[in-house]
Amino acid sequence: MSDRMAQRVQSFGTSIFTEISALAVQHQAVNLGQGFPDFAGPALIKEAAIKAIQADQNQYAPSPGLLLLREAISQSYAHSYGLNYDPQTEITITSGATEALIAAMLSVVDPGDEVIFFEPAYDAYLPDIIMAGGQPRPVRLRPPSSPAEPRWRLDADELRATFGPRTRALVLNSPQNPTGKVFARDELELIAQLCQKHDVIAITDEVYDRLVFQGEHIPLASLPGMRDRTITINSTGKTFSVTGWKIGYALTTPALTDAVRRSHQFITFATSTPFQAAAAAALSDAVNSSYYADLRHFYGEQRTRLQQGLQKAGFEVYMPQGSYFMLAALPAGWNDDAAFCRYLTTEIGVAAIPLSVFYSDPGQATHFARFCFAKSTATINAAVERLVGMQRQR
């Protein structure tokens, strides 16, 4: 039949994010589901974009990205993490971290290669592996035992057993969406040891690196032996509250950069020129100002505000170490997190995302709802008021 779709996309249904967001609009729910800020980004980055547009920086950028932005990224990583990347040969600008992820996957994974990732996992990883023809090998993080010990745990023996002769790549997200886990140094050292032992490329998604509240963000590439086998992915969307601009980037060796750019040129070729110029201005300013500390302080306050509100509404809350997401256990009597989140959106007027959608096998999921605190105080307060009302109804 002429309308037959390719096998690689047959398992990709409409995402729960699209469904919940549509329900939120339909039922005028307070949206704590999808992970984007509902407040303005800093004036500096917006003004820089306007200036770039008015200066007619509106045509195609070079495919690797504006050199000005690549230089700002290089300066930022050297300043914050002691990692030095050549702007000419080791940094590529992409249309968000999402494009960087698929470009990296297509660049290093051949059909039949195995790719390890940690579940629950951001929902793009599994489709990216499938589209590259890879074989997914999930390693499930162990859920926290109680709100008093909210950290998700990595089983070292399970991770070791997952590596094999066909393992080609490992995807690491830290701080992690959806759990908020920040991988500790000993966990990263184990991952690094195994990647080197089995000659595996690490693809690290570090878009929440500036949002760490407990512990510290340690780039995997900063560990001994890992810089030359790691593709580090980041973006400006989360850090500067401009998720719609889609300015991401990949940092790696010249050889792996060449591979990433070969894919990138045929995915998007280049991304928005004026927004690249604005991102360069914002990154350069942040290195020399209190911006990152102020951002972390603001999100720390919103994290506490949502935690206290959810607890007031009767939820067991599991505090994240990083990112801007928070997990809460389902109320008594609920065993289906997707059904609960639909109920929450349509009947209570607060949108959240079920944790089961972050598993390749939803039946293996722990029953949690994910709430986003990248929201204004007014939005969080409105959501809490409705959730407390739900408790009164029970």
C-alpha positions as semicolon CSV with decimal commas, in nm:
position;residue;x (nm);y (nm);z (nm)
1;M;0,000;0,000;0,000
2;S;0,118;0,352;-0,078
3;D;0,047;0,470;0,276
4;R;0,265;0,209;0,447
5;M;0,495;0,370;0,702
6;A;0,851;0,259;0,764
7;Q;0,901;0,004;1,040
8;R;1,140;0,235;1,227
9;V;0,856;0,478;1,310
10;Q;0,566;0,236;1,357
11;S;0,615;0,226;1,733
12;F;0,623;0,605;1,765
13;G;0,272;0,701;1,868
14;T;0,146;1,040;1,975
15;S;0,345;1,131;2,284
16;I;0,185;1,167;2,625
17;F;0,324;1,521;2,631
18;T;0,113;1,614;2,330
19;E;-0,192;1,445;2,479
20;I;-0,160;1,600;2,824
21;S;-0,087;1,947;2,683
22;A;-0,396;1,925;2,462
23;L;-0,606;1,816;2,760
24;A;-0,462;2,101;2,965
25;V;-0,574;2,353;2,704
26;Q;-0,915;2,190;2,668
27;H;-0,980;2,185;3,043
28;Q;-0,794;2,507;3,127
29;A;-0,561;2,317;3,356
30;V;-0,253;2,464;3,519
31;N;0,024;2,300;3,315
32;L;0,297;2,151;3,535
33;G;0,346;1,875;3,279
34;Q;0,554;1,992;2,984
35;G;0,902;2,112;3,076
36;F;0,921;2,472;2,971
37;P;0,923;2,799;3,170
38;D;0,608;3,010;3,167
39;F;0,807;3,329;3,235
40;A;1,027;3,551;3,024
41;G;1,393;3,490;2,958
42;P;1,649;3,753;3,059
43;A;1,633;4,091;2,886
44;L;1,994;4,067;2,770
45;I;1,940;3,763;2,549
46;K;1,619;3,901;2,398
47;E;1,776;4,238;2,325
48;A;2,075;4,067;2,163
49;A;1,840;3,873;1,933
50;I;1,659;4,192;1,834
51;K;1,990;4,364;1,757
52;A;2,102;4,068;1,546
53;I;1,776;4,073;1,347
54;Q;1,797;4,448;1,295
55;A;2,158;4,408;1,183
56;D;2,028;4,167;0,916
57;Q;2,193;3,857;1,059
58;N;1,904;3,664;0,907
59;Q;2,056;3,437;0,643
60;Y;2,201;3,089;0,680
61;A;2,467;3,052;0,943
62;P;2,766;2,831;0,863
63;S;2,661;2,470;0,914
64;P;2,889;2,421;1,220
65;G;2,737;2,735;1,372
66;L;2,842;3,097;1,419
67;L;3,206;3,109;1,525
68;L;3,112;3,375;1,781
69;L;2,883;3,126;1,956
70;R;3,130;2,841;1,935
71;E;3,391;3,065;2,096
72;A;3,149;3,159;2,376
73;I;3,073;2,790;2,442
74;S;3,444;2,710;2,449
75;Q;3,504;2,989;2,700
76;S;3,209;2,873;2,914
77;Y;3,329;2,510;2,938
78;A;3,687;2,612;3,010
79;H;3,572;2,851;3,284
80;S;3,319;2,621;3,451
81;Y;3,463;2,273;3,402
82;G;3,825;2,310;3,296
83;L;3,745;2,145;2,963
84;N;3,908;2,302;2,656
85;Y;3,742;2,262;2,317
86;D;3,862;2,413;1,990
87;P;3,576;2,628;1,852
88;Q;3,681;2,549;1,495
89;T;3,708;2,170;1,512
90;E;3,535;2,047;1,828
91;I;3,204;2,235;1,866
92;T;2,893;2,210;1,648
93;I;2,575;2,417;1,685
94;T;2,250;2,224;1,636
95;S;1,876;2,289;1,641
96;G;1,841;2,222;2,011
97;A;1,986;1,935;2,210
98;T;1,722;1,718;2,043
99;E;1,894;1,747;1,706
100;A;2,236;1,705;1,863
101;L;2,119;1,374;2,012
102;I;1,996;1,226;1,685
103;A;2,297;1,362;1,493
104;A;2,531;1,199;1,746
105;M;2,342;0,871;1,734
106;L;2,337;0,857;1,355
107;S;2,705;0,943;1,348
108;V;2,839;0,663;1,569
109;V;2,577;0,382;1,570
110;D;2,546;0,127;1,290
111;P;2,251;-0,113;1,250
112;G;2,282;-0,388;1,508
113;D;2,504;-0,192;1,745
114;E;2,388;-0,193;2,106
115;V;2,326;0,133;2,292
116;I;2,298;0,148;2,671
117;F;2,080;0,408;2,844
118;F;1,933;0,454;3,191
119;E;1,562;0,428;3,269
120;P;1,345;0,610;3,342
121;A;1,479;0,803;3,042
122;Y;1,399;1,116;2,847
123;D;1,164;1,005;2,574
124;A;1,388;1,088;2,274
125;Y;1,661;0,836;2,352
126;L;1,479;0,517;2,257
127;P;1,344;0,653;1,923
128;D;1,689;0,790;1,839
129;I;1,846;0,449;1,894
130;I;1,577;0,282;1,683
131;M;1,612;0,534;1,398
132;A;1,987;0,472;1,392
133;G;1,922;0,097;1,366
134;G;2,068;0,032;1,709
135;Q;1,959;-0,220;1,967
136;P;1,843;-0,053;2,291
137;R;1,984;-0,186;2,615
138;P;1,811;-0,013;2,907
139;V;1,955;-0,022;3,258
140;R;1,684;0,050;3,512
141;L;1,770;0,280;3,799
142;R;1,641;0,156;4,133
143;P;1,366;0,381;4,273
144;P;1,412;0,555;4,608
145;S;1,303;0,369;4,916
146;S;1,131;0,667;5,077
147;P;1,101;1,048;5,050
148;A;1,369;1,067;5,320
149;E;1,610;0,889;5,080
150;P;1,497;1,024;4,742
151;R;1,802;0,928;4,534
152;W;1,763;0,687;4,244
153;R;2,032;0,419;4,259
154;L;2,247;0,261;3,991
155;D;2,306;-0,114;4,021
156;A;2,674;-0,156;3,934
157;D;2,648;-0,530;3,863
158;E;2,354;-0,481;3,626
159;L;2,543;-0,210;3,439
160;R;2,853;-0,428;3,404
161;A;2,640;-0,717;3,273
162;T;2,478;-0,494;3,008
163;F;2,808;-0,420;2,833
164;G;2,906;-0,671;2,567
165;P;3,095;-0,716;2,241
166;R;2,830;-0,529;2,039
167;T;2,800;-0,231;2,275
168;R;2,882;0,079;2,073
169;A;2,744;0,373;2,272
170;L;2,607;0,475;2,610
171;V;2,366;0,763;2,669
172;L;2,396;0,945;3,002
173;N;2,165;1,225;3,120
174;S;2,280;1,408;3,432
175;P;2,108;1,591;3,591
176;Q;1,843;1,351;3,474
177;N;1,497;1,407;3,336
178;P;1,260;1,282;3,480
179;T;1,407;1,176;3,815
180;G;1,625;1,477;3,895
181;K;1,914;1,241;3,971
182;V;2,265;1,387;3,961
183;F;2,509;1,104;3,896
184;A;2,776;1,092;4,167
185;R;3,148;1,076;4,101
186;D;3,175;0,705;4,189
187;E;2,893;0,622;3,946
188;L;3,057;0,829;3,671
189;E;3,393;0,662;3,736
190;L;3,231;0,319;3,694
191;I;3,069;0,431;3,367
192;A;3,400;0,573;3,247
193;Q;3,586;0,253;3,337
194;L;3,337;0,037;3,147
195;C;3,329;0,266;2,841
196;Q;3,707;0,247;2,816
197;K;3,722;-0,127;2,878
198;H;3,467;-0,200;2,605
199;D;3,568;0,082;2,365
200;V;3,230;0,256;2,391
201;I;3,137;0,613;2,293
202;A;2,948;0,811;2,559
203;I;2,676;1,055;2,451
204;T;2,601;1,283;2,745
205;D;2,292;1,501;2,769
206;E;2,379;1,781;3,012
207;V;2,109;2,040;2,944
208;Y;2,033;2,083;3,315
209;D;2,396;2,128;3,420
210;R;2,326;2,472;3,571
211;L;2,037;2,342;3,783
212;V;2,202;2,135;4,056
213;F;2,076;2,173;4,413
214;Q;2,252;1,879;4,582
215;G;2,589;1,739;4,486
216;E;2,772;1,877;4,184
217;H;2,759;1,842;3,809
218;I;3,063;1,652;3,686
219;P;3,087;1,629;3,305
220;L;3,174;1,273;3,210
221;A;3,424;1,415;2,960
222;S;3,623;1,563;3,251
223;L;3,711;1,219;3,388
224;P;4,047;1,063;3,291
225;G;4,032;0,889;2,955
226;M;3,682;1,015;2,866
227;R;3,730;1,341;2,677
228;D;3,827;1,158;2,357
229;R;3,531;0,918;2,369
230;T;3,252;1,151;2,485
231;I;3,008;1,361;2,282
232;T;2,885;1,623;2,528
233;I;2,546;1,775;2,441
234;N;2,399;2,090;2,590
235;S;2,171;2,379;2,496
236;T;2,074;2,734;2,585
237;G;1,700;2,673;2,611
238;K;1,681;2,550;2,971
239;T;1,958;2,776;3,101
240;F;1,822;3,100;2,958
241;S;1,447;3,018;2,952
242;V;1,420;3,034;2,572
243;T;1,328;2,674;2,490
244;G;1,158;2,781;2,165
245;W;1,481;2,910;2,016
246;K;1,631;2,559;1,982
247;I;2,000;2,643;2,009
248;G;2,190;2,331;2,109
249;Y;2,547;2,218;2,069
250;A;2,776;1,915;2,068
251;L;3,134;1,916;2,197
252;T;3,378;1,637;2,113
253;T;3,704;1,547;1,941
254;P;3,782;1,658;1,583
255;A;3,718;1,307;1,448
256;L;3,381;1,269;1,624
257;T;3,292;1,629;1,539
258;D;3,350;1,546;1,173
259;A;3,108;1,253;1,212
260;V;2,845;1,465;1,390
261;R;2,868;1,740;1,128
262;R;2,819;1,489;0,846
263;S;2,480;1,399;0,996
264;H;2,394;1,754;1,106
265;Q;2,435;1,900;0,756
266;F;2,158;1,675;0,626
267;I;1,923;1,705;0,926
268;T;1,894;2,083;0,956
269;F;2,219;2,212;0,797
270;A;2,208;2,520;1,022
271;T;1,991;2,676;1,288
272;S;1,858;3,028;1,348
273;T;2,131;3,287;1,292
274;P;2,006;3,575;1,512
275;F;1,930;3,340;1,799
276;Q;2,283;3,200;1,775
277;A;2,421;3,552;1,804
278;A;2,198;3,617;2,107
279;A;2,305;3,292;2,273
280;A;2,669;3,395;2,232
281;A;2,598;3,724;2,410
282;A;2,416;3,547;2,695
283;L;2,688;3,285;2,748
284;S;2,961;3,549;2,745
285;D;2,774;3,758;3,001
286;A;2,702;3,459;3,228
287;V;3,072;3,373;3,259
288;N;3,140;3,718;3,406
289;S;2,826;3,771;3,615
290;S;2,618;3,609;3,888
291;Y;2,365;3,477;3,635
292;Y;2,413;3,105;3,703
293;A;2,406;3,150;4,080
294;D;2,092;3,365;4,053
295;L;1,926;3,107;3,827
296;R;2,002;2,825;4,070
297;H;1,872;3,032;4,362
298;F;1,546;3,110;4,181
299;Y;1,486;2,747;4,086
300;G;1,578;2,637;4,436
301;E;1,299;2,856;4,570
302;Q;1,049;2,721;4,315
303;R;1,158;2,366;4,401
304;T;1,084;2,425;4,769
305;R;0,757;2,602;4,689
306;L;0,627;2,311;4,481
307;Q;0,751;2,054;4,734
308;Q;0,566;2,223;5,018
309;G;0,254;2,265;4,807
310;L;0,246;1,900;4,700
311;Q;0,299;1,787;5,059
312;K;0,016;2,015;5,170
313;A;-0,202;1,841;4,912
314;G;-0,114;1,502;5,064
315;F;0,151;1,379;4,819
316;E;0,470;1,195;4,908
317;V;0,735;1,406;4,739
318;Y;1,078;1,290;4,619
319;M;1,309;1,590;4,605
320;P;1,527;1,612;4,292
321;Q;1,900;1,676;4,317
322;G;1,890;1,867;3,988
323;S;1,682;1,963;3,681
324;Y;1,345;2,136;3,717
325;F;1,127;1,828;3,764
326;M;0,988;1,670;4,079
327;L;0,832;1,328;4,133
328;A;0,542;1,252;4,363
329;A;0,395;0,912;4,449
330;L;0,039;0,844;4,339
331;P;-0,228;0,882;4,607
332;A;-0,362;0,567;4,773
333;G;-0,603;0,377;4,551
334;W;-0,430;0,469;4,223
335;N;-0,218;0,207;4,043
336;D;-0,223;0,353;3,692
337;D;-0,012;0,666;3,666
338;A;-0,134;0,754;3,314
339;A;-0,497;0,732;3,425
340;F;-0,417;0,940;3,733
341;C;-0,249;1,216;3,528
342;R;-0,544;1,227;3,288
343;Y;-0,778;1,254;3,587
344;L;-0,561;1,522;3,742
345;T;-0,569;1,724;3,421
346;T;-0,937;1,687;3,332
347;E;-1,102;1,680;3,675
348;I;-0,869;1,873;3,905
349;G;-0,720;2,114;3,652
350;V;-0,348;2,044;3,703
351;A;-0,141;1,876;3,431
352;A;0,138;1,630;3,520
353;I;0,321;1,355;3,331
354;P;0,309;0,983;3,427
355;L;0,652;0,833;3,495
356;S;0,566;0,514;3,304
357;V;0,609;0,693;2,968
358;F;0,981;0,718;3,043
359;Y;1,025;0,338;3,030
360;S;1,061;0,114;2,726
361;D;0,839;-0,130;2,918
362;P;0,582;0,080;3,108
363;G;0,495;-0,225;3,318
364;Q;0,835;-0,194;3,488
365;A;0,768;0,162;3,606
366;T;0,729;0,281;3,962
367;H;0,405;0,473;3,999
368;F;0,492;0,840;4,012
369;A;0,369;1,163;3,856
370;R;0,624;1,416;3,730
371;F;0,562;1,784;3,802
372;C;0,760;2,073;3,651
373;F;0,863;2,368;3,869
374;A;0,998;2,583;3,586
375;K;0,696;2,802;3,648
376;S;0,616;3,138;3,801
377;T;0,516;3,162;4,166
378;A;0,162;3,249;4,059
379;T;0,139;2,935;3,845
380;I;0,271;2,706;4,120
381;N;0,038;2,865;4,377
382;A;-0,262;2,820;4,146
383;A;-0,175;2,454;4,092
384;V;-0,131;2,393;4,465
385;E;-0,468;2,550;4,541
386;R;-0,639;2,307;4,304
387;L;-0,444;2,009;4,435
388;V;-0,533;2,091;4,793
389;G;-0,894;2,107;4,680
390;M;-0,856;1,753;4,540
391;Q;-0,746;1,633;4,883
392;R;-1,059;1,782;5,039
393;Q;-1,274;1,592;4,788
394;R;-1,129;1,255;4,887
